[in-house]
C-alpha cells in the first residue's frame, strides 16, 4: 500500500508477499523502506489492514491524522473502524468511481510508481541469460529483486509531486479559495470546469477559531495496489 502525507512525506510501503516463510535477510535489507508482510497471499483483509494501520501509521497520541482512502471492503469494516478509533485516526472514504478525480495517489503518483516498476522489469528482461524452469520457461525475478524495484520506484516519486497532488484534489488547499485554481477537476479541460464558480457561490463563513490545543492534524492518502504488491518467483 502506498501512503503519503499532504506535506510530501512518504511512509514506508506496506508490501504483501505470497509466501509464509520470512527471509530475515530481506526484512533487514529493506527495514527502512518497506514493511513486508509474509502473508502467503496478495490481497488485503481485515487482519492485514489492522497490521498496516499499526505498523505504517501507528497510534496517535499528540497528533491527529486524517486518512483518506477508497471504499474497499476492508477499509470500511467494523473491525477496521474499531482499530482506527483505538489508534485515534480519522478517515474520509472516497466513493466508488471517484478515486481518479479526488484521491491523490490515483490521480497522480500511482501511475508513475507502476511505470517505474515496469521499467525495472523491462531492463531485467533485457540483460539476457535469465534463469529458466526445467521446461525452458522464464522464471520470475526473485523476491529480493522485485522488492528492490518496488523500493526504488517509491523513492523516485518526488515529494513535490505528492504535495501538488493533494492540492490538485482539493484536499490541502487554503480555505479562503485562493488555491482553488490548482484543483484539476475545475480546470477548463477537467470533468467539472464549472466547479470553482459553484464552490465559490456556496462558500460559507468559516467557523470561529477555537482555542489552540495540544495536537495537530496531518492529512494522509493511502491506496491498495493488490496487483502490484508482489509477483516475484519466491512469492
PDB file of C-alpha atoms in Angstrom:
ATOM      1  CA  UNK A   1       0.000   0.000   0.000  1.00  0.00           C
ATOM      2  CA  UNK A   2       1.199   3.485  -0.890  1.00  0.00           C
ATOM      3  CA  UNK A   3       0.840   6.060   1.882  1.00  0.00           C
ATOM      4  CA  UNK A   4       1.910   9.680   1.916  1.00  0.00           C
ATOM      5  CA  UNK A   5       1.127  12.931   3.727  1.00  0.00           C
ATOM      6  CA  UNK A   6      -0.002  16.252   2.296  1.00  0.00           C
ATOM      7  CA  UNK A   7       3.397  17.773   3.102  1.00  0.00           C
ATOM      8  CA  UNK A   8       5.071  15.272   0.756  1.00  0.00           C
ATOM      9  CA  UNK A   9       6.331  12.891   3.425  1.00  0.00           C
ATOM     10  CA  UNK A  10       6.384   9.295   2.174  1.00  0.00           C
ATOM     11  CA  UNK A  11       5.663   6.490   4.614  1.00  0.00           C
ATOM     12  CA  UNK A  12       7.267   3.101   4.239  1.00  0.00           C
ATOM     13  CA  UNK A  13       5.450   0.882   1.765  1.00  0.00           C
ATOM     14  CA  UNK A  14       3.357  -1.983   3.078  1.00  0.00           C
ATOM     15  CA  UNK A  15       4.032  -4.957   0.795  1.00  0.00           C
ATOM     16  CA  UNK A  16       2.327  -8.341   0.739  1.00  0.00           C
ATOM     17  CA  UNK A  17       4.409 -11.350  -0.249  1.00  0.00           C
ATOM     18  CA  UNK A  18       2.822 -14.575  -1.398  1.00  0.00           C
ATOM     19  CA  UNK A  19       4.874 -16.839   0.847  1.00  0.00           C
ATOM     20  CA  UNK A  20       4.635 -17.541   4.569  1.00  0.00           C
ATOM     21  CA  UNK A  21       8.257 -18.234   5.408  1.00  0.00           C
ATOM     22  CA  UNK A  22      10.028 -14.927   6.071  1.00  0.00           C
ATOM     23  CA  UNK A  23      13.522 -14.301   4.762  1.00  0.00           C
ATOM     24  CA  UNK A  24      15.190 -12.438   7.609  1.00  0.00           C
ATOM     25  CA  UNK A  25      17.982 -11.042   5.434  1.00  0.00           C
ATOM     26  CA  UNK A  26      15.327  -9.497   3.180  1.00  0.00           C
ATOM     27  CA  UNK A  27      13.478  -7.982   6.146  1.00  0.00           C
ATOM     28  CA  UNK A  28      16.741  -6.493   7.399  1.00  0.00           C
ATOM     29  CA  UNK A  29      17.774  -5.178   3.987  1.00  0.00           C
ATOM     30  CA  UNK A  30      14.543  -3.265   3.396  1.00  0.00           C
ATOM     31  CA  UNK A  31      13.732  -2.361   7.013  1.00  0.00           C
ATOM     32  CA  UNK A  32      13.979   1.392   6.381  1.00  0.00           C
ATOM     33  CA  UNK A  33      11.941   1.333   3.167  1.00  0.00           C
ATOM     34  CA  UNK A  34       9.352  -1.438   3.336  1.00  0.00           C
ATOM     35  CA  UNK A  35       7.135  -3.206   5.829  1.00  0.00           C
ATOM     36  CA  UNK A  36       6.949  -6.698   4.393  1.00  0.00           C
ATOM     37  CA  UNK A  37       4.055  -8.939   5.339  1.00  0.00           C
ATOM     38  CA  UNK A  38       4.801 -12.602   4.608  1.00  0.00           C
ATOM     39  CA  UNK A  39       1.095 -13.287   4.400  1.00  0.00           C
ATOM     40  CA  UNK A  40       1.075 -16.110   1.888  1.00  0.00           C
ATOM     41  CA  UNK A  41      -1.346 -14.110  -0.248  1.00  0.00           C
ATOM     42  CA  UNK A  42      -1.507 -10.796  -2.078  1.00  0.00           C
ATOM     43  CA  UNK A  43      -4.931  -9.446  -1.150  1.00  0.00           C
ATOM     44  CA  UNK A  44      -5.885  -7.330   1.839  1.00  0.00           C
ATOM     45  CA  UNK A  45      -8.353  -8.344   4.522  1.00  0.00           C
ATOM     46  CA  UNK A  46      -9.274  -7.003   7.962  1.00  0.00           C
ATOM     47  CA  UNK A  47      -6.311  -8.572   9.746  1.00  0.00           C
ATOM     48  CA  UNK A  48      -3.774  -7.219   7.242  1.00  0.00           C
ATOM     49  CA  UNK A  49      -5.446  -3.808   7.281  1.00  0.00           C
ATOM     50  CA  UNK A  50      -5.047  -3.780  11.057  1.00  0.00           C
ATOM     51  CA  UNK A  51      -1.364  -4.640  10.680  1.00  0.00           C
ATOM     52  CA  UNK A  52      -0.958  -1.898   8.085  1.00  0.00           C
ATOM     53  CA  UNK A  53      -2.522   0.711  10.370  1.00  0.00           C
ATOM     54  CA  UNK A  54      -0.410  -0.329  13.339  1.00  0.00           C
ATOM     55  CA  UNK A  55       2.936  -0.622  11.542  1.00  0.00           C
ATOM     56  CA  UNK A  56       2.702   2.136   8.957  1.00  0.00           C
ATOM     57  CA  UNK A  57       0.708   4.888  10.644  1.00  0.00           C
ATOM     58  CA  UNK A  58       0.649   3.849  14.292  1.00  0.00           C
ATOM     59  CA  UNK A  59      -1.215   5.131  17.322  1.00  0.00           C
ATOM     60  CA  UNK A  60      -1.670   8.880  17.556  1.00  0.00           C
ATOM     61  CA  UNK A  61      -1.107  10.403  20.993  1.00  0.00           C
ATOM     62  CA  UNK A  62      -0.113  14.025  20.411  1.00  0.00           C
ATOM     63  CA  UNK A  63      -1.342  14.378  16.821  1.00  0.00           C
ATOM     64  CA  UNK A  64      -4.429  13.606  14.831  1.00  0.00           C
ATOM     65  CA  UNK A  65      -4.290  12.082  11.389  1.00  0.00           C
ATOM     66  CA  UNK A  66      -6.976  12.065   8.727  1.00  0.00           C
ATOM     67  CA  UNK A  67      -6.581   9.029   6.476  1.00  0.00           C
ATOM     68  CA  UNK A  68      -8.153   9.328   3.036  1.00  0.00           C
ATOM     69  CA  UNK A  69      -8.732   6.053   1.224  1.00  0.00           C
ATOM     70  CA  UNK A  70     -11.187   4.275  -1.060  1.00  0.00           C
ATOM     71  CA  UNK A  71     -14.243   2.221  -0.118  1.00  0.00           C
ATOM     72  CA  UNK A  72     -12.509  -1.161  -0.385  1.00  0.00           C
ATOM     73  CA  UNK A  73     -14.420  -3.553   1.871  1.00  0.00           C
ATOM     74  CA  UNK A  74     -11.691  -3.954   4.497  1.00  0.00           C
ATOM     75  CA  UNK A  75     -11.346  -0.158   4.772  1.00  0.00           C
ATOM     76  CA  UNK A  76     -14.917   0.237   5.993  1.00  0.00           C
ATOM     77  CA  UNK A  77     -15.452  -2.933   8.014  1.00  0.00           C
ATOM     78  CA  UNK A  78     -16.474  -2.821  11.672  1.00  0.00           C
ATOM     79  CA  UNK A  79     -13.141  -4.365  12.636  1.00  0.00           C
ATOM     80  CA  UNK A  80     -11.185  -1.655  10.822  1.00  0.00           C
ATOM     81  CA  UNK A  81     -13.353   1.119  12.267  1.00  0.00           C
ATOM     82  CA  UNK A  82     -12.644  -0.221  15.751  1.00  0.00           C
ATOM     83  CA  UNK A  83      -8.897  -0.253  15.086  1.00  0.00           C
ATOM     84  CA  UNK A  84      -8.970   3.278  13.670  1.00  0.00           C
ATOM     85  CA  UNK A  85     -10.734   4.516  16.780  1.00  0.00           C
ATOM     86  CA  UNK A  86      -8.187   2.798  19.021  1.00  0.00           C
ATOM     87  CA  UNK A  87      -5.338   4.436  17.092  1.00  0.00           C
ATOM     88  CA  UNK A  88      -7.018   7.875  17.095  1.00  0.00           C
ATOM     89  CA  UNK A  89      -7.074   8.048  13.279  1.00  0.00           C
ATOM     90  CA  UNK A  90      -9.917   9.747  11.445  1.00  0.00           C
ATOM     91  CA  UNK A  91     -10.918   8.693   7.937  1.00  0.00           C
ATOM     92  CA  UNK A  92     -12.520  10.082   4.816  1.00  0.00           C
ATOM     93  CA  UNK A  93     -13.794   7.370   2.468  1.00  0.00           C
ATOM     94  CA  UNK A  94     -13.867   8.149  -1.248  1.00  0.00           C
ATOM     95  CA  UNK A  95     -16.954   6.729  -3.012  1.00  0.00           C
ATOM     96  CA  UNK A  96     -16.525   4.160  -5.738  1.00  0.00           C
ATOM     97  CA  UNK A  97     -15.716   5.608  -9.155  1.00  0.00           C
ATOM     98  CA  UNK A  98     -14.368   8.861  -7.705  1.00  0.00           C
ATOM     99  CA  UNK A  99     -10.774   7.985  -6.802  1.00  0.00           C
ATOM    100  CA  UNK A 100      -9.434   9.093 -10.192  1.00  0.00           C
ATOM    101  CA  UNK A 101     -10.807  12.563  -9.509  1.00  0.00           C
ATOM    102  CA  UNK A 102     -10.231  13.221  -5.819  1.00  0.00           C
ATOM    103  CA  UNK A 103      -7.685  10.712  -4.497  1.00  0.00           C
ATOM    104  CA  UNK A 104      -4.087  11.968  -4.863  1.00  0.00           C
ATOM    105  CA  UNK A 105      -2.494   8.554  -5.312  1.00  0.00           C
ATOM    106  CA  UNK A 106      -4.858   7.511  -8.124  1.00  0.00           C
ATOM    107  CA  UNK A 107      -4.862  10.929  -9.741  1.00  0.00           C
ATOM    108  CA  UNK A 108      -1.116  11.466  -9.668  1.00  0.00           C
ATOM    109  CA  UNK A 109       1.573   9.171  -8.285  1.00  0.00           C
ATOM    110  CA  UNK A 110       0.230   5.632  -8.687  1.00  0.00           C
ATOM    111  CA  UNK A 111       0.795   5.588 -12.456  1.00  0.00           C
ATOM    112  CA  UNK A 112       4.448   6.743 -12.373  1.00  0.00           C
ATOM    113  CA  UNK A 113       5.109   4.354  -9.490  1.00  0.00           C
ATOM    114  CA  UNK A 114       3.856   1.384 -11.510  1.00  0.00           C
ATOM    115  CA  UNK A 115       5.604   2.734 -14.592  1.00  0.00           C
ATOM    116  CA  UNK A 116       8.973   2.690 -12.832  1.00  0.00           C
ATOM    117  CA  UNK A 117       8.436  -0.911 -11.735  1.00  0.00           C
ATOM    118  CA  UNK A 118       7.689  -1.804 -15.358  1.00  0.00           C
ATOM    119  CA  UNK A 119      10.881  -0.050 -16.461  1.00  0.00           C
ATOM    120  CA  UNK A 120      12.963  -2.066 -13.994  1.00  0.00           C
ATOM    121  CA  UNK A 121      11.267  -5.261 -15.156  1.00  0.00           C
ATOM    122  CA  UNK A 122      11.924  -4.473 -18.817  1.00  0.00           C
ATOM    123  CA  UNK A 123      15.557  -3.714 -18.017  1.00  0.00           C
ATOM    124  CA  UNK A 124      15.840  -7.037 -16.175  1.00  0.00           C
ATOM    125  CA  UNK A 125      14.419  -8.864 -19.199  1.00  0.00           C
ATOM    126  CA  UNK A 126      16.974  -7.254 -21.479  1.00  0.00           C
ATOM    127  CA  UNK A 127      20.082  -8.456 -19.633  1.00  0.00           C
ATOM    128  CA  UNK A 128      19.913 -11.968 -21.117  1.00  0.00           C
ATOM    129  CA  UNK A 129      20.911 -15.318 -19.624  1.00  0.00           C
ATOM    130  CA  UNK A 130      17.945 -15.315 -17.245  1.00  0.00           C
ATOM    131  CA  UNK A 131      17.049 -18.369 -15.147  1.00  0.00           C
ATOM    132  CA  UNK A 132      14.535 -20.782 -16.633  1.00  0.00           C
ATOM    133  CA  UNK A 133      12.491 -23.748 -15.434  1.00  0.00           C
ATOM    134  CA  UNK A 134      13.194 -27.326 -16.447  1.00  0.00           C
ATOM    135  CA  UNK A 135      10.618 -26.859 -19.172  1.00  0.00           C
ATOM    136  CA  UNK A 136      12.519 -23.869 -20.552  1.00  0.00           C
ATOM    137  CA  UNK A 137      10.111 -21.208 -19.312  1.00  0.00           C
ATOM    138  CA  UNK A 138      11.466 -17.973 -17.877  1.00  0.00           C
ATOM    139  CA  UNK A 139      11.465 -17.819 -14.082  1.00  0.00           C
ATOM    140  CA  UNK A 140      10.070 -14.688 -12.441  1.00  0.00           C
ATOM    141  CA  UNK A 141      12.512 -12.396 -10.627  1.00  0.00           C
ATOM    142  CA  UNK A 142      13.431 -13.328  -7.071  1.00  0.00           C
ATOM    143  CA  UNK A 143      11.673 -11.654  -4.154  1.00  0.00           C
ATOM    144  CA  UNK A 144      14.819  -9.633  -3.392  1.00  0.00           C
ATOM    145  CA  UNK A 145      14.968  -8.287  -6.932  1.00  0.00           C
ATOM    146  CA  UNK A 146      11.281  -7.422  -7.083  1.00  0.00           C
ATOM    147  CA  UNK A 147      11.273  -5.679  -3.701  1.00  0.00           C
ATOM    148  CA  UNK A 148      14.277  -3.648  -4.806  1.00  0.00           C
ATOM    149  CA  UNK A 149      12.239  -2.431  -7.784  1.00  0.00           C
ATOM    150  CA  UNK A 150       9.329  -1.526  -5.509  1.00  0.00           C
ATOM    151  CA  UNK A 151      11.546   0.364  -3.047  1.00  0.00           C
ATOM    152  CA  UNK A 152      13.405   2.270  -5.766  1.00  0.00           C
ATOM    153  CA  UNK A 153      10.189   3.151  -7.604  1.00  0.00           C
ATOM    154  CA  UNK A 154       8.726   4.666  -4.430  1.00  0.00           C
ATOM    155  CA  UNK A 155      11.961   6.554  -3.782  1.00  0.00           C
ATOM    156  CA  UNK A 156      11.749   8.017  -7.298  1.00  0.00           C
ATOM    157  CA  UNK A 157       8.413   9.737  -6.569  1.00  0.00           C
ATOM    158  CA  UNK A 158       9.169  13.364  -5.730  1.00  0.00           C
ATOM    159  CA  UNK A 159       7.727  14.867  -2.519  1.00  0.00           C
ATOM    160  CA  UNK A 160       6.845  17.928  -4.599  1.00  0.00           C
ATOM    161  CA  UNK A 161       4.647  15.784  -6.856  1.00  0.00           C
ATOM    162  CA  UNK A 162       2.854  14.445  -3.790  1.00  0.00           C
ATOM    163  CA  UNK A 163       2.292  17.914  -2.321  1.00  0.00           C
ATOM    164  CA  UNK A 164       0.829  19.164  -5.586  1.00  0.00           C
ATOM    165  CA  UNK A 165      -1.421  16.111  -5.904  1.00  0.00           C
ATOM    166  CA  UNK A 166      -3.172  16.883  -2.605  1.00  0.00           C
ATOM    167  CA  UNK A 167      -3.906  20.411  -3.809  1.00  0.00           C
ATOM    168  CA  UNK A 168      -4.980  19.112  -7.230  1.00  0.00           C
ATOM    169  CA  UNK A 169      -7.591  17.015  -5.418  1.00  0.00           C
ATOM    170  CA  UNK A 170      -8.773  19.952  -3.295  1.00  0.00           C
ATOM    171  CA  UNK A 171      -7.622  18.410  -0.003  1.00  0.00           C
ATOM    172  CA  UNK A 172      -4.874  20.623   1.427  1.00  0.00           C
ATOM    173  CA  UNK A 173      -5.808  23.877  -0.305  1.00  0.00           C
ATOM    174  CA  UNK A 174      -6.233  27.175   1.518  1.00  0.00           C
ATOM    175  CA  UNK A 175      -9.785  27.506   2.815  1.00  0.00           C
ATOM    176  CA  UNK A 176     -10.141  31.090   1.517  1.00  0.00           C
ATOM    177  CA  UNK A 177     -10.399  29.881  -2.097  1.00  0.00           C
ATOM    178  CA  UNK A 178      -7.029  31.316  -3.133  1.00  0.00           C
ATOM    179  CA  UNK A 179      -5.767  27.894  -4.266  1.00  0.00           C
ATOM    180  CA  UNK A 180      -8.917  26.673  -5.996  1.00  0.00           C
ATOM    181  CA  UNK A 181      -7.211  27.124  -9.387  1.00  0.00           C
ATOM    182  CA  UNK A 182      -4.998  24.152  -8.507  1.00  0.00           C
ATOM    183  CA  UNK A 183      -7.954  21.735  -8.366  1.00  0.00           C
ATOM    184  CA  UNK A 184      -7.674  19.676 -11.536  1.00  0.00           C
ATOM    185  CA  UNK A 185     -11.405  18.878 -11.781  1.00  0.00           C
ATOM    186  CA  UNK A 186     -12.132  22.627 -12.010  1.00  0.00           C
ATOM    187  CA  UNK A 187      -9.742  23.318 -14.894  1.00  0.00           C
ATOM    188  CA  UNK A 188     -11.265  24.220 -18.296  1.00  0.00           C
ATOM    189  CA  UNK A 189     -10.459  20.777 -19.685  1.00  0.00           C
ATOM    190  CA  UNK A 190     -11.394  18.988 -16.450  1.00  0.00           C
ATOM    191  CA  UNK A 191     -14.532  16.945 -15.728  1.00  0.00           C
ATOM    192  CA  UNK A 192     -16.207  19.810 -13.817  1.00  0.00           C
ATOM    193  CA  UNK A 193     -14.991  23.169 -15.190  1.00  0.00           C
ATOM    194  CA  UNK A 194     -17.909  24.996 -13.553  1.00  0.00           C
ATOM    195  CA  UNK A 195     -16.983  23.582 -10.153  1.00  0.00           C
ATOM    196  CA  UNK A 196     -14.917  26.542  -8.989  1.00  0.00           C
ATOM    197  CA  UNK A 197     -17.748  29.009  -9.574  1.00  0.00           C
ATOM    198  CA  UNK A 198     -20.243  26.693  -7.896  1.00  0.00           C
ATOM    199  CA  UNK A 199     -17.990  26.234  -4.907  1.00  0.00           C
ATOM    200  CA  UNK A 200     -17.406  29.958  -4.500  1.00  0.00           C
ATOM    201  CA  UNK A 201     -21.116  30.693  -4.797  1.00  0.00           C
ATOM    202  CA  UNK A 202     -21.858  28.348  -1.924  1.00  0.00           C
ATOM    203  CA  UNK A 203     -18.875  29.313   0.237  1.00  0.00           C
ATOM    204  CA  UNK A 204     -19.825  29.509   3.883  1.00  0.00           C
ATOM    205  CA  UNK A 205     -18.231  31.618   6.545  1.00  0.00           C
ATOM    206  CA  UNK A 206     -15.503  29.774   8.443  1.00  0.00           C
ATOM    207  CA  UNK A 207     -16.174  28.681  11.992  1.00  0.00           C
ATOM    208  CA  UNK A 208     -14.778  30.927  14.720  1.00  0.00           C
ATOM    209  CA  UNK A 209     -11.266  29.992  15.698  1.00  0.00           C
ATOM    210  CA  UNK A 210     -11.099  27.554  18.576  1.00  0.00           C
ATOM    211  CA  UNK A 211      -8.517  27.714  21.356  1.00  0.00           C
ATOM    212  CA  UNK A 212      -5.258  26.107  20.360  1.00  0.00           C
ATOM    213  CA  UNK A 213      -4.947  22.521  21.588  1.00  0.00           C
ATOM    214  CA  UNK A 214      -2.016  20.213  22.064  1.00  0.00           C
ATOM    215  CA  UNK A 215      -2.383  18.366  18.751  1.00  0.00           C
ATOM    216  CA  UNK A 216      -2.035  18.977  15.065  1.00  0.00           C
ATOM    217  CA  UNK A 217      -3.796  17.325  12.161  1.00  0.00           C
ATOM    218  CA  UNK A 218      -1.954  15.533   9.361  1.00  0.00           C
ATOM    219  CA  UNK A 219      -3.725  14.502   6.174  1.00  0.00           C
ATOM    220  CA  UNK A 220      -2.704  11.189   4.624  1.00  0.00           C
ATOM    221  CA  UNK A 221      -3.621   9.365   1.450  1.00  0.00           C
ATOM    222  CA  UNK A 222      -3.394   5.622   1.020  1.00  0.00           C
ATOM    223  CA  UNK A 223      -4.142   3.212  -1.800  1.00  0.00           C
ATOM    224  CA  UNK A 224      -4.092  -0.554  -2.158  1.00  0.00           C
ATOM    225  CA  UNK A 225      -2.302  -1.935  -5.222  1.00  0.00           C
ATOM    226  CA  UNK A 226      -3.192  -5.580  -4.959  1.00  0.00           C
ATOM    227  CA  UNK A 227      -1.987  -6.387  -8.447  1.00  0.00           C
ATOM    228  CA  UNK A 228       1.402  -4.860  -7.706  1.00  0.00           C
ATOM    229  CA  UNK A 229       2.063  -5.934  -4.127  1.00  0.00           C
ATOM    230  CA  UNK A 230       4.171  -8.933  -5.007  1.00  0.00           C
ATOM    231  CA  UNK A 231       4.744 -11.026  -8.094  1.00  0.00           C
ATOM    232  CA  UNK A 232       8.211 -12.460  -7.641  1.00  0.00           C
ATOM    233  CA  UNK A 233       9.263 -16.036  -8.191  1.00  0.00           C
ATOM    234  CA  UNK A 234       9.538 -16.670  -4.468  1.00  0.00           C
ATOM    235  CA  UNK A 235       6.242 -15.043  -3.524  1.00  0.00           C
TER     236      UNK A 235
END
